[in-house]
XYZ file of C-alpha atoms in Angstrom:
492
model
C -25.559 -55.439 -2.293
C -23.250 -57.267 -4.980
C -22.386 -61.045 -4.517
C -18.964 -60.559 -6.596
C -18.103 -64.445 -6.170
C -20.686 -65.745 -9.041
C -19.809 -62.886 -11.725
C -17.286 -63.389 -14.489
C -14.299 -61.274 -14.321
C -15.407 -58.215 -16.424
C -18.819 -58.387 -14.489
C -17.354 -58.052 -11.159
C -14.381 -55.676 -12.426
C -17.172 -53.319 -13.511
C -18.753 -53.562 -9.947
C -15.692 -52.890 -8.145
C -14.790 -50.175 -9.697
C -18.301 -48.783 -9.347
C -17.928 -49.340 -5.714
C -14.545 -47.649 -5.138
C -16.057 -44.589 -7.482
C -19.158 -44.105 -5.302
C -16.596 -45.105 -2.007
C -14.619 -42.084 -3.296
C -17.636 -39.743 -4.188
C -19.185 -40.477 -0.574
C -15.892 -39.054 0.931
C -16.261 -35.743 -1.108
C -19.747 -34.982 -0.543
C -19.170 -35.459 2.989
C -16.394 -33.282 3.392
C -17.472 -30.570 0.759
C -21.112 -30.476 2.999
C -19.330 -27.794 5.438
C -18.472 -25.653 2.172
C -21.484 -25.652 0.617
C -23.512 -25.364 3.850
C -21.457 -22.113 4.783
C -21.996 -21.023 0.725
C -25.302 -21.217 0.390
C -26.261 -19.121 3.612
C -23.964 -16.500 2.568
C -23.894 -16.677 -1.456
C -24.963 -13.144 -1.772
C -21.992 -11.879 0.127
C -18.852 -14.155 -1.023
C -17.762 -14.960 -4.560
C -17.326 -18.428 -5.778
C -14.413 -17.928 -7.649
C -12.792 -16.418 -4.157
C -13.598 -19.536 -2.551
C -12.866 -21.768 -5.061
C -9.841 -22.864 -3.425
C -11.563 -23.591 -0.207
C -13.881 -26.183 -1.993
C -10.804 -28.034 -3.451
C -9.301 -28.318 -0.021
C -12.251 -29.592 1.063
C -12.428 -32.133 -1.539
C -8.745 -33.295 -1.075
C -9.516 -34.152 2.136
C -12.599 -36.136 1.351
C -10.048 -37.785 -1.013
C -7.214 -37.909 1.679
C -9.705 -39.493 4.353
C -11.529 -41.928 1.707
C -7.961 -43.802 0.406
C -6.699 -43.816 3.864
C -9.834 -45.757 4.922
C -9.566 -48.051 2.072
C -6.033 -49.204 2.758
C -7.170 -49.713 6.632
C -10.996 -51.616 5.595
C -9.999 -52.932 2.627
C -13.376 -52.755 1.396
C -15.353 -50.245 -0.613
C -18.667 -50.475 1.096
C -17.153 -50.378 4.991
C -14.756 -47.718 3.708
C -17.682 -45.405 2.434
C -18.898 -45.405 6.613
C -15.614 -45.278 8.004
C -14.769 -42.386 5.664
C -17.907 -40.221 6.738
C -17.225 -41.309 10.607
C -13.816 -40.466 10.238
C -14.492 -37.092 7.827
C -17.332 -36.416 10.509
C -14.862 -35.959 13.524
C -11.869 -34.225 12.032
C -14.541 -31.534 10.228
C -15.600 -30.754 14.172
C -11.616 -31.927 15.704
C -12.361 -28.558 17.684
C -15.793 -28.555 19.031
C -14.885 -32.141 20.183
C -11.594 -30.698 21.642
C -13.446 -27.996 23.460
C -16.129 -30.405 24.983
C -13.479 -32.410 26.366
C -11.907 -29.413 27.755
C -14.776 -28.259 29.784
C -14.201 -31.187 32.238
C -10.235 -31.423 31.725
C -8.802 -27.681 31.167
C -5.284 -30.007 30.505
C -6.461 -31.613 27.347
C -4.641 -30.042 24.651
C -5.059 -30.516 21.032
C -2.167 -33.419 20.565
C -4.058 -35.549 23.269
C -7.081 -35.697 21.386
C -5.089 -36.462 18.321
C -3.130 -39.319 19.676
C -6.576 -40.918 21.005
C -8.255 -40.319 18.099
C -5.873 -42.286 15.623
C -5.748 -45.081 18.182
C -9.634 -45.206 18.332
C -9.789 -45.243 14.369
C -7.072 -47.344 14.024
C -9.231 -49.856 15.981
C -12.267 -49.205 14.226
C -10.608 -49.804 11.182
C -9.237 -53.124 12.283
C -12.839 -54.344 13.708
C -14.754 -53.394 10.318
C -12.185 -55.026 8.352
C -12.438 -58.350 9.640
C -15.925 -58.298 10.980
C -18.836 -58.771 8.769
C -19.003 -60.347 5.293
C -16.380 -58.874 3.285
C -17.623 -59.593 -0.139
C -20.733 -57.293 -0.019
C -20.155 -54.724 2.695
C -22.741 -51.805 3.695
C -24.625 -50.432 0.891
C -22.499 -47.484 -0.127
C -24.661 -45.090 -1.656
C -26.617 -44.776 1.478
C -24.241 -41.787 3.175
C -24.088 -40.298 -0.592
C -27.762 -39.992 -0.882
C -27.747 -38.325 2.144
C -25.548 -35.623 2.567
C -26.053 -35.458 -0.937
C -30.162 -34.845 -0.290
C -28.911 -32.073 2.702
C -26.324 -30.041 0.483
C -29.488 -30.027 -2.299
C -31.313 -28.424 0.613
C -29.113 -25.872 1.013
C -28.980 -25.183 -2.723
C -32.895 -24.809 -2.702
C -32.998 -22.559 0.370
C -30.362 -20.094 -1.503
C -32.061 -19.616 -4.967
C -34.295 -17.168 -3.890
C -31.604 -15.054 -2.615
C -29.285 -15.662 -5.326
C -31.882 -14.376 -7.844
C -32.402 -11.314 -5.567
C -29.254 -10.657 -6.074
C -28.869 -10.867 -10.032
C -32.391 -8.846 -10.917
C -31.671 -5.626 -9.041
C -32.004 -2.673 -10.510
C -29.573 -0.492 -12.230
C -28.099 2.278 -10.550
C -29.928 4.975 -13.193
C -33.098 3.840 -11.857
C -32.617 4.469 -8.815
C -34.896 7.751 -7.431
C -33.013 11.033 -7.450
C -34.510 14.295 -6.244
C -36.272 16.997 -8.463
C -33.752 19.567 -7.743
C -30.797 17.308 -8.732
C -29.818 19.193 -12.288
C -26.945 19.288 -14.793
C -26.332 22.562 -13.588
C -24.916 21.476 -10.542
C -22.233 19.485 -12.152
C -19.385 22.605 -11.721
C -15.898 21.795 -13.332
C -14.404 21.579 -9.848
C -15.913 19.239 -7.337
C -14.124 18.903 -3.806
C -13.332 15.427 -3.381
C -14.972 13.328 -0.453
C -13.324 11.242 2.090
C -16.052 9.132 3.903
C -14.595 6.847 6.670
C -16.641 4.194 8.323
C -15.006 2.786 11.204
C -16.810 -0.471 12.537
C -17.336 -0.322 16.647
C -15.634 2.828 16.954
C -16.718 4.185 20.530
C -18.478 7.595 20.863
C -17.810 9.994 23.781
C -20.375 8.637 26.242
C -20.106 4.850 25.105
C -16.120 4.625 25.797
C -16.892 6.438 29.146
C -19.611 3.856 30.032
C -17.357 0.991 29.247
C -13.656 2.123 29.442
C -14.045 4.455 32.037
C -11.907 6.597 29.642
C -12.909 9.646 28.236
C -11.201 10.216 24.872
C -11.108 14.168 24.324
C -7.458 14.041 23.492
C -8.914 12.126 20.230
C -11.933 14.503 20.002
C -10.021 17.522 20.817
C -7.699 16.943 17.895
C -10.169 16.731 15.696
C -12.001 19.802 16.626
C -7.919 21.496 16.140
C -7.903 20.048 12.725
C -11.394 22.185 11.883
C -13.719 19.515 12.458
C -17.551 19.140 13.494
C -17.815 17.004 16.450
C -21.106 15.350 17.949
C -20.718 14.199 21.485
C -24.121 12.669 21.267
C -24.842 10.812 18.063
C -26.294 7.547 18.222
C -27.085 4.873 15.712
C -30.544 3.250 15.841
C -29.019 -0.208 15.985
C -26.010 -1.946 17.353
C -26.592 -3.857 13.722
C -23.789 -3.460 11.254
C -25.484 -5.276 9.003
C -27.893 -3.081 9.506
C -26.615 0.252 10.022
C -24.170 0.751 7.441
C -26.581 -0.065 4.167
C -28.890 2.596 5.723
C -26.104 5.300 5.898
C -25.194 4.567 2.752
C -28.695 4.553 1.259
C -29.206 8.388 3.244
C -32.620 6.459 4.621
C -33.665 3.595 6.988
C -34.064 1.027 4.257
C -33.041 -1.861 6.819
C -34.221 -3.112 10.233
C -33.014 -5.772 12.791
C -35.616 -8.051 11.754
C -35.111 -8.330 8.492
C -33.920 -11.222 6.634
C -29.483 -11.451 6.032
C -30.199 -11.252 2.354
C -32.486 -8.493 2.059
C -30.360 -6.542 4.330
C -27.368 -7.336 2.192
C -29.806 -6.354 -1.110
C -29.583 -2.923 0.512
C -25.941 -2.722 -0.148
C -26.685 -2.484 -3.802
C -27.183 0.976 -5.708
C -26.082 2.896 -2.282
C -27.820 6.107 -3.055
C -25.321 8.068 -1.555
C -23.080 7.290 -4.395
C -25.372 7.668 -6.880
C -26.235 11.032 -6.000
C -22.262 11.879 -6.104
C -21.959 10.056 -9.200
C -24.787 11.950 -10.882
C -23.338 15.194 -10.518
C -20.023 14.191 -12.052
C -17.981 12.226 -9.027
C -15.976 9.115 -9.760
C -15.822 6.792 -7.254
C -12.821 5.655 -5.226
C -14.254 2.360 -2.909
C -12.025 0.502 0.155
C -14.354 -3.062 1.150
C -13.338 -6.005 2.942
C -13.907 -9.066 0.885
C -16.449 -10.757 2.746
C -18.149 -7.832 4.343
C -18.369 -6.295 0.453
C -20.872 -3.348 2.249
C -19.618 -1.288 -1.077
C -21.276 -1.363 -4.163
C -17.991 -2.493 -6.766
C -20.187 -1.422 -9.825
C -20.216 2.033 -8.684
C -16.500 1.905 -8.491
C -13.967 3.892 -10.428
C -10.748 3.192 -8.244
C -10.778 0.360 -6.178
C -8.612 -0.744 -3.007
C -6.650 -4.154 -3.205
C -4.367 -5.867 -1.141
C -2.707 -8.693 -1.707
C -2.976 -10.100 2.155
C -6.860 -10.237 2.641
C -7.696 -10.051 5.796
C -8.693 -13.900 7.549
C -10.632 -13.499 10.680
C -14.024 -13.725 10.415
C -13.817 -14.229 6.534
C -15.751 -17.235 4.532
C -12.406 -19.487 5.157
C -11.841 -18.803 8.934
C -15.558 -19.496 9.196
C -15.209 -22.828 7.321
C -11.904 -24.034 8.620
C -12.041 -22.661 12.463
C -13.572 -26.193 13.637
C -11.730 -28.617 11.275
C -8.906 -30.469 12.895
C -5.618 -28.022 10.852
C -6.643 -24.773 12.400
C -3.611 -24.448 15.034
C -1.429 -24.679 10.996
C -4.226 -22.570 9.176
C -4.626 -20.093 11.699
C -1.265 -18.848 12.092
C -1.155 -16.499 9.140
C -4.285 -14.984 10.665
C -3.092 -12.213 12.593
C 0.048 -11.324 9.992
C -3.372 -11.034 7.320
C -5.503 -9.324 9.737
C -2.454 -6.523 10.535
C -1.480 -6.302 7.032
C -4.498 -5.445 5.581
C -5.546 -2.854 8.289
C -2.537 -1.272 7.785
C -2.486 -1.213 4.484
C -6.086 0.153 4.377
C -4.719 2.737 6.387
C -1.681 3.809 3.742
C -4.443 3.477 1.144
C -7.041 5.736 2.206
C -3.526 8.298 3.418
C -2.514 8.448 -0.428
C -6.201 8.639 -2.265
C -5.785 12.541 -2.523
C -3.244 11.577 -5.168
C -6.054 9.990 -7.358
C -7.607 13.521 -8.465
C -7.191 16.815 -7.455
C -10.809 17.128 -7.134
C -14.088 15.165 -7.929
C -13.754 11.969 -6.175
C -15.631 10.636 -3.501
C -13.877 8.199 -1.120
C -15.783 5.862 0.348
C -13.796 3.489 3.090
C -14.895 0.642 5.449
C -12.729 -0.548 8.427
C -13.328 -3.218 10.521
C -11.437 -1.191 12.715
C -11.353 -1.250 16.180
C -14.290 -4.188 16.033
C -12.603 -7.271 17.330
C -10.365 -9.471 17.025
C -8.036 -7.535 18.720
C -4.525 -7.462 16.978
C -3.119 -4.092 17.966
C -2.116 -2.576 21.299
C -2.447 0.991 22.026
C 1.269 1.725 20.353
C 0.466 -0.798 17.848
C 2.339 -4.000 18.781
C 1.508 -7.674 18.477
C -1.223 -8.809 20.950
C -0.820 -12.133 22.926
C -2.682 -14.594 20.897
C -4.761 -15.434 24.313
C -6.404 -12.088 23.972
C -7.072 -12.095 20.432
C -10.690 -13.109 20.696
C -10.904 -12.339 24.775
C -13.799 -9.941 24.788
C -14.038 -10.078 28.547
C -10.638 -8.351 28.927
C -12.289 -4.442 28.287
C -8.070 -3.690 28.014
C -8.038 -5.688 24.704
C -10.811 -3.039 23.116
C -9.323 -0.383 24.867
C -5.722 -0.686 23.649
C -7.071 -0.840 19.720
C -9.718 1.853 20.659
C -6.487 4.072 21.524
C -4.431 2.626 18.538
C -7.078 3.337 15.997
C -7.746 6.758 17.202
C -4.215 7.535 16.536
C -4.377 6.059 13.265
C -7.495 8.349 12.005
C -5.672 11.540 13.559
C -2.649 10.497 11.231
C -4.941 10.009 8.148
C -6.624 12.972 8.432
C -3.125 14.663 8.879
C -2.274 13.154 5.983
C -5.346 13.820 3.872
C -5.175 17.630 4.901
C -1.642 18.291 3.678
C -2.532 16.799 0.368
C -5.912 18.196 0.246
C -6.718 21.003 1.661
C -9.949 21.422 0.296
C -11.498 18.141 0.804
C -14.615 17.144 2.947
C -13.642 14.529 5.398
C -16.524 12.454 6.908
C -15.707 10.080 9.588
C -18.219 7.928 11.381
C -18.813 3.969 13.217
C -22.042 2.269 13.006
C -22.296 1.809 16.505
C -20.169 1.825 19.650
C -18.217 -0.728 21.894
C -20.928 -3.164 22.189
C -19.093 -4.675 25.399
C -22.658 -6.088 27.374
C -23.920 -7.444 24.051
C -20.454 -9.070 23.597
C -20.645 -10.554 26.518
C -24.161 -11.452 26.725
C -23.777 -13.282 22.962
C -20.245 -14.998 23.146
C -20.151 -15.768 26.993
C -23.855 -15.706 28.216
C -22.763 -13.429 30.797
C -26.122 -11.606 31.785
C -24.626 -9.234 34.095
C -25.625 -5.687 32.014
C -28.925 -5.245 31.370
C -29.049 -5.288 27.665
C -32.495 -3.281 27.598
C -30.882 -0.119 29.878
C -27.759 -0.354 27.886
C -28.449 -0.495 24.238
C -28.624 3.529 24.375
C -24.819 4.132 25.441
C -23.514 0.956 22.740
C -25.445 3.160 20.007
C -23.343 6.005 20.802
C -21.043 6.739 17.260
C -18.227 8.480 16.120
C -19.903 11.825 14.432
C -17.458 14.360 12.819
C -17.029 16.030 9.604
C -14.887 18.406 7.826
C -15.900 21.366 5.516
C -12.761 23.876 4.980
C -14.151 27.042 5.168
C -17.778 26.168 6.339
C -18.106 24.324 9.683
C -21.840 22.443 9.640
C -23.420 22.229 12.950
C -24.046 18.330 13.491
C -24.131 18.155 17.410
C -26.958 15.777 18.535
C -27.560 14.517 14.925
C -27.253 10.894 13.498
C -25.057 9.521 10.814
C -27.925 10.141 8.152
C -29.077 13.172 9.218
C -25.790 14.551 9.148
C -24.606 13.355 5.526
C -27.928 14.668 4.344
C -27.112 17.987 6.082
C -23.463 18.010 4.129
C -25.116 17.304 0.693
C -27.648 19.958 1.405
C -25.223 22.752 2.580
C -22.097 21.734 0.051
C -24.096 20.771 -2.791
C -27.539 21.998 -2.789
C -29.312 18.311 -2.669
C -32.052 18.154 -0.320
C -33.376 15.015 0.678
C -35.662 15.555 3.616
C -38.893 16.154 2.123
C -38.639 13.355 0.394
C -38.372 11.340 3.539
């Protein structure tokens, strides 16, 4: 507390300024807490200097809010409260929005506003003239306390973050006995490897579309692929799945901690095997899934419209009172970068003639939902509206087009390329349900079988590999042991 009235002028200028710079720090710490909350929990899977602008935004409005509440208070130490109250509710405009809206479906996002700046426009008028204006609350008190949580945070993510910087290097990872120079021939047949994320099988969009997509599976089979009708994933896990197909072994569980699963992204073993024997590697990520290894990368997909649902932004911004103005380049990012994944992965053949292994993720037809079945816009209402089965069903249809055009495309470049395409799991529509809604009419137990059903098809001109009944590892060791002479399964 600081009784300004008995100090001499350069005393109590000193103090005032002190004030309004701890009034002002208060106002970032508080607003930067969501950023560095979200960071810390995920640091192993997002880049700071991606971010970066996210933190400033953050900080501007911790700025914004703090000299707004300054010329309302008119006092540094009440400012410093009403900043963090104020900071507090537009951080979580839309969780208060959507608690209101439970009891009155008619309250729309203006309504709240419009209260809201009358309620703090009171506030702002009682806390200026009540209380003893010379001293005020002590200010550091808010500081030292979202200060003390975002140095939890830090604390909790060190372990992780040193994880991730002491891995090994990719040449010491294991590779099998019978892995020689000799095997590295002048011409290699390049790889296309497609991951496509919730990507129904046969018997999963049956279960839960009540549509049986043989036209899709059919085509493929005309185009002189391998089909499996019954491949299943062990997991419904991404997170999960997709590190252990890349690392040819079941290196991950359910249970296991975020950032070990996301350690077992690193050195995927599938590409150093390739890369051993002479490949160069051609990678297509999403940012803030990054499932790829970018080391390992030769060639490297880019697009200059990232995609924003689900990324580290839309998870930080979603709740904060400017997502109606943040989110409406969403869906234009979401449907450029598909499609532009898409047109990337259709041109790779032009990279090499031979000796490059392609290795694509698409989060693709996993929600949100931005394509109808002839590719369209989707009503913004069904974006995220898992309990309409027609919103999966329309992408399902879209994106099985899509992969019969790439492969079209991939053919009449390359001939003689290997095409793998596989999803980590199927439609996971009871799970969806159960975890967004708390809808508990499936029975998660007696379903988990038909969601782990998976796309399962490969391509090998001139030597079609039985894969019927086998799982996404099993059947990319089988197509390294019959193309390429590695064998893997005694080592197993």
């Amino acid at each position: 507390m600081y009784n300004l009235g008995n100090m001499n002028p350069d005393t109590k200028g000193g103090l005032r300024r002190r004030q309004f710079f701890l009034t002002y720090l208060t106002g970032i710490v508080v607003s930067t807490y969501p950023f560095f909350f979200l960071f810390f929990r995920n640091i192993s899977k997002v880049k700071f200097n991606d971010i970066l602008p996210d933190l400033l935004l953050c900080a501007l409005m911790g700025v914004a809010v703090t000299s707004i509440s300054l010329i309302i208070v008119r006092h540094p130490g009440k400012a410093a409260y009403y900043a963090t109250f104020l900071l507090l509710f537009l951080i979580n405009f839309r969780r208060v929005l959507e608690l209101v809206q439970r009891y009155l479906s008619s309250f729309y996002y203006w309504h709240l506003v419009i209260i809201a700046v009358i309620f703090f426009l009171v506030l702002g008028r009682l806390l200026r003239y009540l209380g003893d204006t010379s001293d005020g609350p002590n200010i550091p008190v808010m500081l030292y306390i979202f200060g003390a949580l975002t140095l939890i945070n830090l604390l909790t993510a060190v372990p992780q973050f040193l994880a991730q910087h002491s891995r090994p290097t990719s040449d010491s990872v294991d590779l099998p006995e019978n892995l020689s120079p000799d095997q590295r021939v002048e011409e290699k047949p390049n790889i296309y490897y497609f991951i496509f994320d919730e990507f129904a099988g046969p018997q999963n969009s049956k279960r839960y579309l009540g549509f049986d997509n043989q036209e899709f599976f059919s085509g493929l089979e005309n185009r002189g692929f391998s089909v499996s009708y019954d491949s299943y994933a062990k997991t419904i896990d991404s997170f999960t799945e997709i590190p252990n197909m890349l690392q040819l072994a079941e290196v991950n569980s359910v249970n296991m901690p975020d950032n070990q699963k996301r350690e077992n992204t690193r050195n995927p073993r599938l590409l150093v095997l390739m890369k051993n024997i002479g490949y160069q590697s051609n990678q297509m990520d999403i940012p803030y899934y990054n499932f790829l290894d970018e080391s390992l990368a030769d060639f490297q997909f880019s697009s200059e419209m990232s995609p924003a649902f689900g990324s580290f932004s839309s998870l930080l911004f979603e709740h904060m009172f400017f997502y109606p103005f943040y989110g409406q380049t969403e869906y234009e990012q979401a449907v450029s970068f598909t499609l532009n994944q898409f047109d990337y992965a259709a041109n790779s053949p032009k990279i090499s003639p031979a000796g490059v292994i392609t290795i694509g993720y698409f989060s693709f037809p996993h929600p949100p939902f931005i394509f109808d079945q002839d590719g369209g816009a989707v009503p913004e209402t069904e974006t995220n509206n898992l309990r309409n089965v027609n919103n999966y069903y329309d992408q399902y249809i879209f994106a099985s087009r899509k992969i019969l055009d790439l492969v079209d495309a991939i053919q009449a470049q390359d001939p003689a390329g290997i095409i793998i395409l596989q999803s980590d799991h199927g439609f996971r529509y009871p799970n969806l349900l159960h975890d967004w809604y708390g809808d508990e009419s499936f029975d998660l137990a007696a379903e988990a079988h038909y969601q782990k059903n998976t796309l399962n098809a490969v391509y090998t001109p001139g030597n079609q590999i039985a894969i019927e009944g086998l799982n996404n590892i099993e059947t990319l060791k089988k197509v390294l042991d019959i193309e390429f002479g590695i064998q893997l399964d005694h080592e197993d």
